[in-house]
PDB file of C-alpha atoms and ligand atoms in Angstrom:
ATOM      1  CA  MET A   1      24.047 -28.235  31.709  1.00 59.00           C
ATOM      2  CA  ALA A   2      22.300 -25.230  30.772  1.00 59.00           C
ATOM      3  CA  ILE A   3      19.445 -25.359  28.528  1.00 58.00           C
ATOM      4  CA  LEU A   4      19.236 -22.368  26.276  1.00 56.00           C
ATOM      5  CA  PHE A   5      15.963 -21.495  24.785  1.00 53.00           C
ATOM      6  CA  SER A   6      16.578 -19.778  21.732  1.00 48.00           C
ATOM      7  CA  ILE A   7      14.020 -17.567  20.419  1.00 48.00           C
ATOM      8  CA  SER A   8      13.935 -17.398  16.694  1.00 46.00           C
ATOM      9  CA  LEU A   9      13.733 -13.976  15.674  1.00 47.00           C
ATOM     10  CA  GLN A  10      11.551 -14.624  12.729  1.00 44.00           C
ATOM     11  CA  PRO A  11      10.459 -11.358  11.076  1.00 45.00           C
ATOM     12  CA  GLN A  12       7.050 -10.966  10.263  1.00 49.00           C
ATOM     13  CA  ALA A  13       6.288 -12.502   6.677  1.00 62.00           C
ATOM     14  CA  GLN A  14       7.754 -10.175   4.474  1.00 83.00           C
ATOM     15  CA  LEU A  15       6.992  -9.518   0.902  1.00 94.00           C
ATOM     16  CA  THR A  16       9.677 -10.417  -1.524  1.00 95.00           C
ATOM     17  CA  GLU A  17      11.718  -7.840  -3.095  1.00 95.00           C
ATOM     18  CA  SER A  18      10.198  -8.678  -6.453  1.00 96.00           C
ATOM     19  CA  LYS A  19       6.749  -8.491  -5.040  1.00 96.00           C
ATOM     20  CA  GLN A  20       7.439  -5.088  -3.664  1.00 96.00           C
ATOM     21  CA  GLN A  21       8.761  -3.962  -6.987  1.00 96.00           C
ATOM     22  CA  GLN A  22       5.555  -5.087  -8.575  1.00 97.00           C
ATOM     23  CA  LEU A  23       3.493  -3.208  -5.919  1.00 97.00           C
ATOM     24  CA  ASP A  24       5.472  -0.038  -6.519  1.00 96.00           C
ATOM     25  CA  ASN A  25       4.700  -0.423 -10.166  1.00 96.00           C
ATOM     26  CA  LEU A  26       1.143  -0.961  -9.599  1.00 97.00           C
ATOM     27  CA  LEU A  27       1.307   2.324  -7.633  1.00 97.00           C
ATOM     28  CA  LYS A  28       2.850   4.227  -9.929  1.00 96.00           C
ATOM     29  CA  HIS A  29       1.193   3.070 -13.069  1.00 96.00           C
ATOM     30  CA  ASP A  30      -2.230   1.693 -12.221  1.00 97.00           C
ATOM     31  CA  CYS A  31      -2.980   4.120  -9.257  1.00 98.00           C
ATOM     32  CA  GLY A  32      -1.031   6.603 -11.172  1.00 97.00           C
ATOM     33  CA  SER A  33      -3.467   6.527 -14.130  1.00 98.00           C
ATOM     34  CA  CYS A  34      -6.026   8.224 -11.956  1.00 98.00           C
ATOM     35  CA  HIS A  35      -4.080   9.697  -9.148  1.00 98.00           C
ATOM     36  CA  GLY A  36      -1.187  10.936 -11.230  1.00 97.00           C
ATOM     37  CA  ILE A  37       2.075   9.287 -11.836  1.00 93.00           C
ATOM     38  CA  ASN A  38       3.552  11.354  -8.988  1.00 94.00           C
ATOM     39  CA  ARG A  39       0.508  10.945  -6.981  1.00 96.00           C
ATOM     40  CA  ASN A  40      -0.225  14.756  -7.297  1.00 96.00           C
ATOM     41  CA  GLY A  41      -3.806  14.155  -8.546  1.00 97.00           C
ATOM     42  CA  GLY A  42      -5.810  13.489 -11.901  1.00 97.00           C
ATOM     43  CA  LEU A  43      -9.246  11.941 -12.061  1.00 96.00           C
ATOM     44  CA  GLY A  44      -8.696  11.051  -8.393  1.00 97.00           C
ATOM     45  CA  PRO A  45      -7.387  13.275  -5.684  1.00 98.00           C
ATOM     46  CA  SER A  46      -3.796  13.592  -4.864  1.00 98.00           C
ATOM     47  CA  LEU A  47      -2.159  10.888  -2.676  1.00 98.00           C
ATOM     48  CA  LEU A  48       0.673  12.909  -1.387  1.00 97.00           C
ATOM     49  CA  VAL A  49       2.083  11.734   2.114  1.00 97.00           C
ATOM     50  CA  SER A  50       0.447  14.978   3.647  1.00 96.00           C
ATOM     51  CA  ASP A  51      -2.928  14.004   2.073  1.00 97.00           C
ATOM     52  CA  MET A  52      -2.575  10.484   3.880  1.00 98.00           C
ATOM     53  CA  GLU A  53      -2.423  11.824   7.418  1.00 97.00           C
ATOM     54  CA  LYS A  54      -5.962  11.497   7.819  1.00 97.00           C
ATOM     55  CA  TYR A  55      -5.846   7.732   7.539  1.00 98.00           C
ATOM     56  CA  SER A  56      -4.450   5.183   9.907  1.00 97.00           C
ATOM     57  CA  LEU A  57      -2.494   2.492   8.141  1.00 97.00           C
ATOM     58  CA  GLU A  58      -5.296  -0.007   8.579  1.00 97.00           C
ATOM     59  CA  SER A  59      -7.974   2.285   7.344  1.00 98.00           C
ATOM     60  CA  LEU A  60      -5.806   3.258   4.269  1.00 98.00           C
ATOM     61  CA  ALA A  61      -5.337  -0.404   3.574  1.00 98.00           C
ATOM     62  CA  ALA A  62      -9.089  -0.981   3.921  1.00 98.00           C
ATOM     63  CA  VAL A  63      -9.791   2.028   1.258  1.00 98.00           C
ATOM     64  CA  ILE A  64      -7.610   0.354  -1.102  1.00 98.00           C
ATOM     65  CA  LEU A  65      -9.013  -3.199  -0.698  1.00 98.00           C
ATOM     66  CA  ASN A  66     -12.614  -2.128  -0.901  1.00 98.00           C
ATOM     67  CA  GLY A  67     -12.436   1.027  -2.953  1.00 98.00           C
ATOM     68  CA  LEU A  68     -14.801   3.830  -2.262  1.00 98.00           C
ATOM     69  CA  PRO A  69     -18.276   2.554  -3.382  1.00 97.00           C
ATOM     70  CA  GLY A  70     -20.293   5.074  -5.432  1.00 97.00           C
ATOM     71  CA  THR A  71     -17.176   6.518  -6.679  1.00 98.00           C
ATOM     72  CA  ALA A  72     -14.666   5.837  -9.534  1.00 97.00           C
ATOM     73  CA  MET A  73     -12.161   4.602  -6.849  1.00 98.00           C
ATOM     74  CA  PRO A  74     -12.287   0.706  -7.513  1.00 98.00           C
ATOM     75  CA  PRO A  75     -11.611  -2.124  -5.071  1.00 98.00           C
ATOM     76  CA  TRP A  76      -8.266  -3.862  -5.436  1.00 98.00           C
ATOM     77  CA  SER A  77      -9.042  -6.924  -3.312  1.00 98.00           C
ATOM     78  CA  ASP A  78      -9.336  -9.145  -6.261  1.00 97.00           C
ATOM     79  CA  LEU A  79      -5.803  -8.283  -7.363  1.00 97.00           C
ATOM     80  CA  ILE A  80      -3.833  -7.862  -3.962  1.00 97.00           C
ATOM     81  CA  SER A  81      -3.963  -9.364  -0.624  1.00 97.00           C
ATOM     82  CA  ALA A  82      -4.404  -7.593   2.695  1.00 97.00           C
ATOM     83  CA  GLU A  83      -0.908  -7.554   3.302  1.00 96.00           C
ATOM     84  CA  GLU A  84      -0.090  -6.108  -0.082  1.00 97.00           C
ATOM     85  CA  ALA A  85      -2.683  -3.443   0.596  1.00 98.00           C
ATOM     86  CA  ARG A  86      -0.810  -2.558   4.017  1.00 97.00           C
ATOM     87  CA  TYR A  87       2.447  -2.443   1.969  1.00 97.00           C
ATOM     88  CA  LEU A  88       0.904   0.072  -0.461  1.00 97.00           C
ATOM     89  CA  ALA A  89      -0.696   2.090   2.462  1.00 98.00           C
ATOM     90  CA  ASN A  90       2.734   2.356   4.252  1.00 97.00           C
ATOM     91  CA  ARG A  91       4.379   3.451   1.093  1.00 96.00           C
ATOM     92  CA  LEU A  92       1.515   6.148   0.613  1.00 97.00           C
ATOM     93  CA  LYS A  93       1.944   7.305   4.269  1.00 97.00           C
ATOM     94  CA  SER A  94       5.673   7.287   4.230  1.00 95.00           C
ATOM     95  CA  THR A  95       7.370   7.847   1.015  1.00 89.00           C
ATOM     96  CA  GLN A  96       7.023  10.219  -1.989  1.00 82.00           C
ATOM     97  CA  ASP A  97       9.022   9.605  -5.117  1.00 70.00           C
TER      98      ASP A  97
HETATM   99  C1  LIG G   1     -10.202   4.559 -12.142  1.00 51.02           C
HETATM  100  C2  LIG G   1      -9.542   5.427 -11.453  1.00 51.02           C
HETATM  101  C3  LIG G   1      -8.823   5.150 -10.159  1.00 51.02           C
HETATM  102  C4  LIG G   1      -7.931   4.103  -9.919  1.00 51.02           C
HETATM  103  C5  LIG G   1      -7.257   3.298 -11.054  1.00 51.02           C
HETATM  104  C6  LIG G   1      -7.343   4.467  -8.495  1.00 51.02           C
HETATM  105  N1  LIG G   1      -8.312   5.227  -7.928  1.00 51.02           N
HETATM  106 FE1  LIG G   1      -8.209   5.835  -5.918  1.00 51.02          FE
HETATM  107  N2  LIG G   1      -9.655   7.129  -6.238  1.00 51.02           N
HETATM  108  C7  LIG G   1     -10.227   7.385  -7.389  1.00 51.02           C
HETATM  109  C8  LIG G   1     -11.188   8.451  -7.210  1.00 51.02           C
HETATM  110  C9  LIG G   1     -12.120   9.208  -8.221  1.00 51.02           C
HETATM  111  C10 LIG G   1     -11.110   8.813  -5.783  1.00 51.02           C
HETATM  112  C11 LIG G   1     -12.009   9.931  -5.082  1.00 51.02           C
HETATM  113  C12 LIG G   1     -13.298   9.213  -4.725  1.00 51.02           C
HETATM  114  C13 LIG G   1     -14.287  10.268  -4.073  1.00 51.02           C
HETATM  115  O1  LIG G   1     -14.135  10.417  -2.760  1.00 51.02           O
HETATM  116  O2  LIG G   1     -14.974  10.746  -4.653  1.00 51.02           O
HETATM  117  C14 LIG G   1     -10.286   7.816  -5.251  1.00 51.02           C
HETATM  118  C15 LIG G   1      -9.904   7.811  -3.972  1.00 51.02           C
HETATM  119  C16 LIG G   1      -8.615   7.233  -3.291  1.00 51.02           C
HETATM  120  C17 LIG G   1      -8.316   7.384  -1.913  1.00 51.02           C
HETATM  121  C18 LIG G   1      -8.819   8.363  -0.902  1.00 51.02           C
HETATM  122  C19 LIG G   1      -8.189   9.606  -1.118  1.00 51.02           C
HETATM  123  C20 LIG G   1      -8.648  10.555   0.004  1.00 51.02           C
HETATM  124  O3  LIG G   1      -7.913  11.661   0.078  1.00 51.02           O
HETATM  125  O4  LIG G   1      -9.443  10.398   0.661  1.00 51.02           O
HETATM  126  C21 LIG G   1      -7.183   6.605  -1.905  1.00 51.02           C
HETATM  127  C22 LIG G   1      -6.352   6.508  -0.598  1.00 51.02           C
HETATM  128  C23 LIG G   1      -6.922   5.968  -3.021  1.00 51.02           C
HETATM  129  N3  LIG G   1      -7.805   6.364  -4.038  1.00 51.02           N
HETATM  130  C24 LIG G   1      -5.866   5.288  -3.459  1.00 51.02           C
HETATM  131  C25 LIG G   1      -5.744   4.467  -4.677  1.00 51.02           C
HETATM  132  C26 LIG G   1      -4.807   3.380  -4.610  1.00 51.02           C
HETATM  133  C27 LIG G   1      -3.572   3.068  -3.823  1.00 51.02           C
HETATM  134  C28 LIG G   1      -4.953   2.893  -6.095  1.00 51.02           C
HETATM  135  C29 LIG G   1      -4.067   1.713  -6.875  1.00 51.02           C
HETATM  136  C30 LIG G   1      -4.027   0.604  -6.233  1.00 51.02           C
HETATM  137  C31 LIG G   1      -6.023   3.708  -6.660  1.00 51.02           C
HETATM  138  N4  LIG G   1      -6.452   4.532  -5.741  1.00 51.02           N
HETATM  139  C32 LIG G   1      -6.443   3.627  -7.908  1.00 51.02           C
HETATM  140  C33 LIG G   1      -9.882   6.719  -8.567  1.00 51.02           C
HETATM  141  C34 LIG G   1      -9.130   5.716  -8.846  1.00 51.02           C
END
C-alpha cells in the first residue's frame, strides 16, 4: 500500500480582503493627507511607484513602521503590524491608483 505524503500547500498567512481594504483606505486617506491622495506629494514627498525603487520591500516596510525620526513622517507601528506594513510597502512599490 502506497503511503502518500500530502504536502499541504498552505499559503502564507494572508490578510483578509476586508483588512486589505482597510489598509488601502489608510493609504489613500491617512498617508494621503500628507503624501497626496494620489500619492503625488503634499507636505510629504510623492510616493509614486518610481519613487519607491530606491527601497527594498523590507526597508520600505521599516520606514512605514518606524517613521523617519526628526521629520514629520510618523511611525505606524502602534496602528499596524509588520505584515500589514509589508502589504502597504508592496502596494507602494507595485501599484498606482
Ligand atoms: C503627518 C504627515 C505624514 C503622514 C500622515 C505620513 N507621512 Fe510619510 N512622510 C512625511 C514626510 C514629511 C516625509 C519626508 C521626511 C523627510 O525625509 O524629510 C515622509 C516620508 C515618507 C517616506 C519616504 C519617502 C522617500 O522618498 O524617501 C515614505 C515611504 C512614507 N513617508 C510613507 C508613508 C506612508 C505609507 C504613510 C501612511 C501609512 C505615511 N507616510 C504617512 C509625512 C507624513
